[in-house]
Tab-separated table of N, CA and C in Angstrom:
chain	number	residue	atom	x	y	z
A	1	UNK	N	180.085	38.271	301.511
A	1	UNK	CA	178.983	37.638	300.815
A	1	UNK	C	178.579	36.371	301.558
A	2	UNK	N	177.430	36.067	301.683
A	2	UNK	CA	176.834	35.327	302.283
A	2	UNK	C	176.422	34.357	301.440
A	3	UNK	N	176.701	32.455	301.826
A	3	UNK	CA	175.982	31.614	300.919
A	3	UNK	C	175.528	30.630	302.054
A	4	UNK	N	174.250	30.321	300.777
A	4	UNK	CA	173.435	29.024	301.822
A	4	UNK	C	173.270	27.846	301.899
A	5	UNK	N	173.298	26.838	302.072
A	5	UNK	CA	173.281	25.423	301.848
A	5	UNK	C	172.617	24.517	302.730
A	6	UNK	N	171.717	24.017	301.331
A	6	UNK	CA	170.938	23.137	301.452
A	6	UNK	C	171.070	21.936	301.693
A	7	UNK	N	170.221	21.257	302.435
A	7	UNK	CA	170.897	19.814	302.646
A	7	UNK	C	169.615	18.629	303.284
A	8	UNK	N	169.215	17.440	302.457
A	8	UNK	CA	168.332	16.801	303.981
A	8	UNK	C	167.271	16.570	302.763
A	9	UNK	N	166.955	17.271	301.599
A	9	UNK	CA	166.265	16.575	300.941
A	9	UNK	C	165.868	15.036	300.008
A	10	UNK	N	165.062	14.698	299.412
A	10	UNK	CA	164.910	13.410	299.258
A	10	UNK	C	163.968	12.810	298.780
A	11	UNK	N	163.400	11.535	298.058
A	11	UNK	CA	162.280	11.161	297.563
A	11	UNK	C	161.796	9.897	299.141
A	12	UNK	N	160.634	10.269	299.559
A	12	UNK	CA	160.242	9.673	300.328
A	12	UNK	C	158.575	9.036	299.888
A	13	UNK	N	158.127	8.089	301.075
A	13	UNK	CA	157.143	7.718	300.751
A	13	UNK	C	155.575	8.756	301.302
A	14	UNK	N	154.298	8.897	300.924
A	14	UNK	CA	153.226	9.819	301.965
A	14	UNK	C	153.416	8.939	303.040
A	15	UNK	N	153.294	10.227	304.137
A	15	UNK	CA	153.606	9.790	305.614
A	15	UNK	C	154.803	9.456	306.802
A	16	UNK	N	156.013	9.594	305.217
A	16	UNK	CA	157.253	9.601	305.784
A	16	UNK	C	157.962	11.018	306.655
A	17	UNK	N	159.111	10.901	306.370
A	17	UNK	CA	159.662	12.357	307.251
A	17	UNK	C	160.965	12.818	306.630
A	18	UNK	N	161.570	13.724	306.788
A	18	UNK	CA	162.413	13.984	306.272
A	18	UNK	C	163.016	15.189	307.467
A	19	UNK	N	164.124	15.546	307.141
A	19	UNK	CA	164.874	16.947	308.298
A	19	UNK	C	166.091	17.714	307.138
A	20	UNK	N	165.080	18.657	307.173
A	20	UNK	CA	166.304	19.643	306.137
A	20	UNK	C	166.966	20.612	306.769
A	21	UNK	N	168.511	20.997	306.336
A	21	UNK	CA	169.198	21.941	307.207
A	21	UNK	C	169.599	23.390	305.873
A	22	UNK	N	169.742	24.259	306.792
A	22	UNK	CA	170.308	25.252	305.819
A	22	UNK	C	171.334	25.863	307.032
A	23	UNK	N	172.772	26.134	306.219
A	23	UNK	CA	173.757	26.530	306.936
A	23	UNK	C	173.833	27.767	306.288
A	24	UNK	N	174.469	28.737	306.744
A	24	UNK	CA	174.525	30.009	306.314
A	24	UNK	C	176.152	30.548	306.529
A	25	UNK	N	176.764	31.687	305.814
A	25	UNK	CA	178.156	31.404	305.565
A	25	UNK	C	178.750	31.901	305.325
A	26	UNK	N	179.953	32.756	305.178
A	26	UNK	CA	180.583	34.139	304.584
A	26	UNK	C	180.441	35.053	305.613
A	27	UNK	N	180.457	36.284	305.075
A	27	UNK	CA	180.446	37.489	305.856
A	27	UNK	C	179.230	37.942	306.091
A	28	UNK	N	178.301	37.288	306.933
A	28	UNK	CA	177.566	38.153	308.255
A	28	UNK	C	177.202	37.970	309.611
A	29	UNK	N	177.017	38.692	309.497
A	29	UNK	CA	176.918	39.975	311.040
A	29	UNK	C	176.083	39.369	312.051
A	30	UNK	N	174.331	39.141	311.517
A	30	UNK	CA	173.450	39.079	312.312
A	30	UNK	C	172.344	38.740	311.683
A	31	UNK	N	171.049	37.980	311.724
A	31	UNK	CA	170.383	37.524	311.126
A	31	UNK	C	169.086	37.691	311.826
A	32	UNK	N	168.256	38.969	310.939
A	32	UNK	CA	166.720	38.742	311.457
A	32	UNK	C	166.202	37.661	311.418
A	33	UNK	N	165.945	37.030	310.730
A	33	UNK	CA	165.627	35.736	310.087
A	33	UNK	C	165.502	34.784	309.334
A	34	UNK	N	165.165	33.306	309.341
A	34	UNK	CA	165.888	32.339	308.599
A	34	UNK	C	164.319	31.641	308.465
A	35	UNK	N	164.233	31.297	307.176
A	35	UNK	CA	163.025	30.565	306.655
A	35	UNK	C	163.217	29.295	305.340
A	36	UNK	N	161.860	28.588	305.415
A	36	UNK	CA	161.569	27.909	304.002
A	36	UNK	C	160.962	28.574	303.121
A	37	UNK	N	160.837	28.479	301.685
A	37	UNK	CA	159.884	28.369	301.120
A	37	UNK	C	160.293	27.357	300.198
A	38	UNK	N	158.448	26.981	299.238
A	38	UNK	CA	158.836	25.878	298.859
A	38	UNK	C	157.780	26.436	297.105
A	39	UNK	N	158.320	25.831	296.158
A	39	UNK	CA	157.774	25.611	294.964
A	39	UNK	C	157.583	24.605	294.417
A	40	UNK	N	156.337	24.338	293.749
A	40	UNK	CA	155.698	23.150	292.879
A	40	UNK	C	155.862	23.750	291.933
A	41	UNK	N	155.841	22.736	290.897
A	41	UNK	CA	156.054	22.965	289.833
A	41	UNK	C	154.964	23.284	288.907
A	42	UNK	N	154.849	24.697	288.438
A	42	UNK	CA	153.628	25.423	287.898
A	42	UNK	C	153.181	26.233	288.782
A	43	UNK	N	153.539	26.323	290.296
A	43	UNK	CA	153.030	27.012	290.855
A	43	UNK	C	154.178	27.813	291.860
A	44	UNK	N	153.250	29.432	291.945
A	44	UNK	CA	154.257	30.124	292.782
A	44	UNK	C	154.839	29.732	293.993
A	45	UNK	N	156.070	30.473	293.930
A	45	UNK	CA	156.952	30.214	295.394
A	45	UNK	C	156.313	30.682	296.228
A	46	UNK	N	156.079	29.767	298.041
A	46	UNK	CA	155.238	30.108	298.985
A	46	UNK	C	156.120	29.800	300.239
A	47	UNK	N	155.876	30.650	301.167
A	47	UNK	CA	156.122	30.604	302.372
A	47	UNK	C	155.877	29.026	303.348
A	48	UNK	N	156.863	28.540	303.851
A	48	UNK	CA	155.888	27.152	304.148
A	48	UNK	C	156.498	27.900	305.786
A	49	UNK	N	157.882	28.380	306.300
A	49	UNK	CA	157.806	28.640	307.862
A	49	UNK	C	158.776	29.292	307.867
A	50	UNK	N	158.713	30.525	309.140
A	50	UNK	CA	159.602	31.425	309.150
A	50	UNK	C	160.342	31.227	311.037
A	51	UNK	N	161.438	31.547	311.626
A	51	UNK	CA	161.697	31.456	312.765
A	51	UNK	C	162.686	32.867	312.956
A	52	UNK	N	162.335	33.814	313.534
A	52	UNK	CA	163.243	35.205	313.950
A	52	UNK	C	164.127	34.605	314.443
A	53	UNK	N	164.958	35.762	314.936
A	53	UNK	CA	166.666	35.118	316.188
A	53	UNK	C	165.579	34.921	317.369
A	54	UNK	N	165.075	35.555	317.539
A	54	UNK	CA	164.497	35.789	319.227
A	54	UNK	C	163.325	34.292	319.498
A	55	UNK	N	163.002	33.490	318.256
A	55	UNK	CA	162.810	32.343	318.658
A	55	UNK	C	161.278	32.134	317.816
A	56	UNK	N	160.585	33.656	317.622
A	56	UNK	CA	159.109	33.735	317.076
A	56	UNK	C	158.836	32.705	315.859
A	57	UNK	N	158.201	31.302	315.570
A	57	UNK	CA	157.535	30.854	314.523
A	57	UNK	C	156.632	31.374	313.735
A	58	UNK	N	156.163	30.792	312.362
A	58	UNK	CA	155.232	30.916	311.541
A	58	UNK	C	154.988	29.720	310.670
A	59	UNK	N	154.087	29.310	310.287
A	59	UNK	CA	153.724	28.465	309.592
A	59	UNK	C	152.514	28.476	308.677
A	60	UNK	N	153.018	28.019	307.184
A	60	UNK	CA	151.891	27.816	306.054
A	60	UNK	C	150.688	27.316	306.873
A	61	UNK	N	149.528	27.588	307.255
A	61	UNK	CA	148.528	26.455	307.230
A	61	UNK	C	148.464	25.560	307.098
A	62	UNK	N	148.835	24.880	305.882
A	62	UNK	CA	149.436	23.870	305.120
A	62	UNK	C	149.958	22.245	305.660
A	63	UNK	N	150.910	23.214	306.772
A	63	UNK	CA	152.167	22.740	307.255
A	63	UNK	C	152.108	22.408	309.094
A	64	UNK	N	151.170	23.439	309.629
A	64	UNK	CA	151.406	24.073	310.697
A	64	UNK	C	151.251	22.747	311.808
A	65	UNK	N	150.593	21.630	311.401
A	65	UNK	CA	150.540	20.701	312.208
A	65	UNK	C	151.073	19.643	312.227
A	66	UNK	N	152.379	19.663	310.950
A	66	UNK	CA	153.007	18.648	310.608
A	66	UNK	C	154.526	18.845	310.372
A	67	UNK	N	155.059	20.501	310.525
A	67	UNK	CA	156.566	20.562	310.029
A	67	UNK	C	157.102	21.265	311.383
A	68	UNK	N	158.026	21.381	311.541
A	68	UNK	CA	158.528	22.060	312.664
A	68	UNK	C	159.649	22.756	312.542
A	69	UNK	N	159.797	24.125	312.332
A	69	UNK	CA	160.958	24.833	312.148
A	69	UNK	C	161.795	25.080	313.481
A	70	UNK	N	163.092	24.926	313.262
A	70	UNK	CA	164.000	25.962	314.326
A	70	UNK	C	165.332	25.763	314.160
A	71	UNK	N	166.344	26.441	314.783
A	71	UNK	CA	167.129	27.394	314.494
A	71	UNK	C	168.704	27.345	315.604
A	72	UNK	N	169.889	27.551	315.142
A	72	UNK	CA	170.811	27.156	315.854
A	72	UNK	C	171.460	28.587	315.617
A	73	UNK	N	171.354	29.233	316.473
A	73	UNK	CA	171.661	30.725	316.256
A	73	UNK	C	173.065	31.395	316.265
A	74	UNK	N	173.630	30.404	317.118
A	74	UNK	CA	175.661	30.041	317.276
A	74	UNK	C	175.851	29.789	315.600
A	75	UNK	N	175.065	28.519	315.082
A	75	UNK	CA	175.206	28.033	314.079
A	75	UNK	C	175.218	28.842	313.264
A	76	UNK	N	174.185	29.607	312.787
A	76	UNK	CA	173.681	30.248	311.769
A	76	UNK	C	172.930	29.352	310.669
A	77	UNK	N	172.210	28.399	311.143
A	77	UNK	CA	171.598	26.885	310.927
A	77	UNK	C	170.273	26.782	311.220
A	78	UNK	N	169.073	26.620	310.434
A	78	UNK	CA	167.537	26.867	310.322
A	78	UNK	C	167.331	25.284	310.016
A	79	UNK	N	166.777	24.561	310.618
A	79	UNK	CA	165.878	23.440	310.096
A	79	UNK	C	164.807	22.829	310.176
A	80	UNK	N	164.038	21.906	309.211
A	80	UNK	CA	162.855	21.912	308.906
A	80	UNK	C	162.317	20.227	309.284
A	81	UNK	N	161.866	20.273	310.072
A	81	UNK	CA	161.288	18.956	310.560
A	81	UNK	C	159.956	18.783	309.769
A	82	UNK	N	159.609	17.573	308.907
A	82	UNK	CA	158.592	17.554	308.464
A	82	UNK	C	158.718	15.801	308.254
A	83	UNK	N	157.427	15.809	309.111
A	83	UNK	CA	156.750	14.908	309.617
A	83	UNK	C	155.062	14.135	308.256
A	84	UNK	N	154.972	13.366	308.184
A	84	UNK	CA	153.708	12.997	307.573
A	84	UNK	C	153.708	13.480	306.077
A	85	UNK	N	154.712	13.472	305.586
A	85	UNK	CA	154.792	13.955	304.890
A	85	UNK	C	153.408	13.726	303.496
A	86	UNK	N	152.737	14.573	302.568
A	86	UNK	CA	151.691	14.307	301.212
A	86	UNK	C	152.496	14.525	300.098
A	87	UNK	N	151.261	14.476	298.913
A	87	UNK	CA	152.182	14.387	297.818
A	87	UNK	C	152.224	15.681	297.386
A	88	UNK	N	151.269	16.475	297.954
A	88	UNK	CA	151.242	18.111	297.908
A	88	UNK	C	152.429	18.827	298.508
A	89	UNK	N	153.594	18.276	299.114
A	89	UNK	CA	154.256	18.568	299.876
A	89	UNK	C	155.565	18.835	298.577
A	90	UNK	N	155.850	18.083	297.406
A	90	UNK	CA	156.611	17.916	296.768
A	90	UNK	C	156.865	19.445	296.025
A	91	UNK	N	158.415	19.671	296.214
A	91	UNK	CA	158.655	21.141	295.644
A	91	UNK	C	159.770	21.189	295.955
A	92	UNK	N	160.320	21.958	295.211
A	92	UNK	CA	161.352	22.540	295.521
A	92	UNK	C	161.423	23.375	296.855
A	93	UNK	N	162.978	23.625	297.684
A	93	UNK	CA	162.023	23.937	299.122
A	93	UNK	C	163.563	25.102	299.004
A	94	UNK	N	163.407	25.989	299.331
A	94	UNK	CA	164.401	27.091	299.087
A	94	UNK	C	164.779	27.566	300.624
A	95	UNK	N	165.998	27.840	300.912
A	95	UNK	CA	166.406	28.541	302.616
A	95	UNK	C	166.612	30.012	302.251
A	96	UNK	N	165.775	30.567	303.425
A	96	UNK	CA	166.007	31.991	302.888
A	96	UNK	C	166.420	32.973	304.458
A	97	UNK	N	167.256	33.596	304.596
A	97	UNK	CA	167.916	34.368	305.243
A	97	UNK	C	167.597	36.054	305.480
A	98	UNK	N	167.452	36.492	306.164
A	98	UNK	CA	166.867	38.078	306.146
A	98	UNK	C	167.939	38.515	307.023
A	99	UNK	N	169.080	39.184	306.892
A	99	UNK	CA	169.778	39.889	307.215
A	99	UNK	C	169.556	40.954	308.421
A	100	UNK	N	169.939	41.171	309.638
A	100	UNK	CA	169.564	42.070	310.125
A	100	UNK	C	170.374	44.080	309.594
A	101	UNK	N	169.923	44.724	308.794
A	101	UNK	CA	169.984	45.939	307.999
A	101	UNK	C	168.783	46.592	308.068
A	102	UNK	N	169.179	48.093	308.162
A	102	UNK	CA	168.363	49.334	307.798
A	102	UNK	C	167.513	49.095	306.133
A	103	UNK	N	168.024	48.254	305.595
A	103	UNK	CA	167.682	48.315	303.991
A	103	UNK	C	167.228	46.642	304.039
A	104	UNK	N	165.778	46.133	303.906
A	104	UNK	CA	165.494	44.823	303.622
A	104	UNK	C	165.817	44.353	302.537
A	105	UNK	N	166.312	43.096	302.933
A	105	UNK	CA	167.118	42.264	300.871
A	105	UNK	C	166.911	40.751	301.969
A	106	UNK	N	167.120	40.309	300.670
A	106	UNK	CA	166.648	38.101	301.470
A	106	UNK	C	168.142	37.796	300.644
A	107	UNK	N	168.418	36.752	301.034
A	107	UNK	CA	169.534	35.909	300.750
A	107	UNK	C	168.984	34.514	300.619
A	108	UNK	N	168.895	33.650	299.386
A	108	UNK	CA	168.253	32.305	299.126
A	108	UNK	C	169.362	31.363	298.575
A	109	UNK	N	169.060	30.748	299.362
A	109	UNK	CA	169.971	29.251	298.642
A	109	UNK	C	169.355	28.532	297.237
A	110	UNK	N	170.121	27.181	296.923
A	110	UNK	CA	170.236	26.591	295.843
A	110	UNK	C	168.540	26.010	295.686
A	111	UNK	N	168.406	26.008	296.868
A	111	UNK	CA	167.034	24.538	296.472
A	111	UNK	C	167.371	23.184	296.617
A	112	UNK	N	166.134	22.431	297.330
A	112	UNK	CA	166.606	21.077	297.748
A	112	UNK	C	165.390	20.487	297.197
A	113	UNK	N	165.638	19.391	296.881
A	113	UNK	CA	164.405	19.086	295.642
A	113	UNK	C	163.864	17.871	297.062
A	114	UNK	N	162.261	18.104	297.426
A	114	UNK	CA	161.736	17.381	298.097
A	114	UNK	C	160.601	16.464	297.413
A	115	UNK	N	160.555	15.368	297.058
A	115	UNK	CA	159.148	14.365	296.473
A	115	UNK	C	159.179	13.337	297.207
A	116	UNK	N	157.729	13.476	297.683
A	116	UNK	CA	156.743	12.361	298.088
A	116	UNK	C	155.849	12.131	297.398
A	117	UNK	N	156.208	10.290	297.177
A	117	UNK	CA	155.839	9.613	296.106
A	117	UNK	C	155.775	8.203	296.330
A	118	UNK	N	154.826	7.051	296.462
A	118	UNK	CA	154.703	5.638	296.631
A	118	UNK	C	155.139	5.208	295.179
């Protein structure tokens, strides 16, 4: 069984920064890929950035010019550079894991509570 942990979140000011890590843990094998997503409150859970093993990014729109994902692949360790941070940014921010298997399933951590707030 595989667990994830969150870490790096925080109440910051708009424009600040923050660096979140997710470690990954237990019994596996190999990892298609390791991502964020993030939730506000009232609103659905969303994709903010995804990074494969082989190195490929993605990014929310949102995000794409201000967060920076990547990945310690020895580690089994995904993290989230976010830079400039708004107040739209505030959410819960979830690590999520995609297993490399014939059968797709995600593996999500606890949640790291992120607010930006003056």
């Amino acid at each position: 069984q595989v667990q994830l942990v969150e870490s790096g979140g925080g109440l910051v000011q708009p424009g600040g920064s923050l660096r979140l890590s997710c470690v990954a843990s237990g019994s596996i094998f190999s990892i298609r890929s390791m991502g964020w997503y993030r939730q506000a409150l009232g609103k659905q859970r969303e994709v903010v950035a995804t990074i494969t093993s082989g190195g490929s990014t993605n990014y929310a729109d949102s995000v794409k010019t201000r967060f920076t994902i990547s990945r310690d692949n020895a580690k089994n360790t995904v993290y989230l550079q976010m830079n400039n941070l708004k107040p739209e940014d505030t959410a819960i921010y979830y690590c999520n894991v995609v297993p490399q298997s014939i059968l797709r399933y995600d593996i999500w951590g606890q949640g790291t509570q992120v607010t930006v707030s003056s």
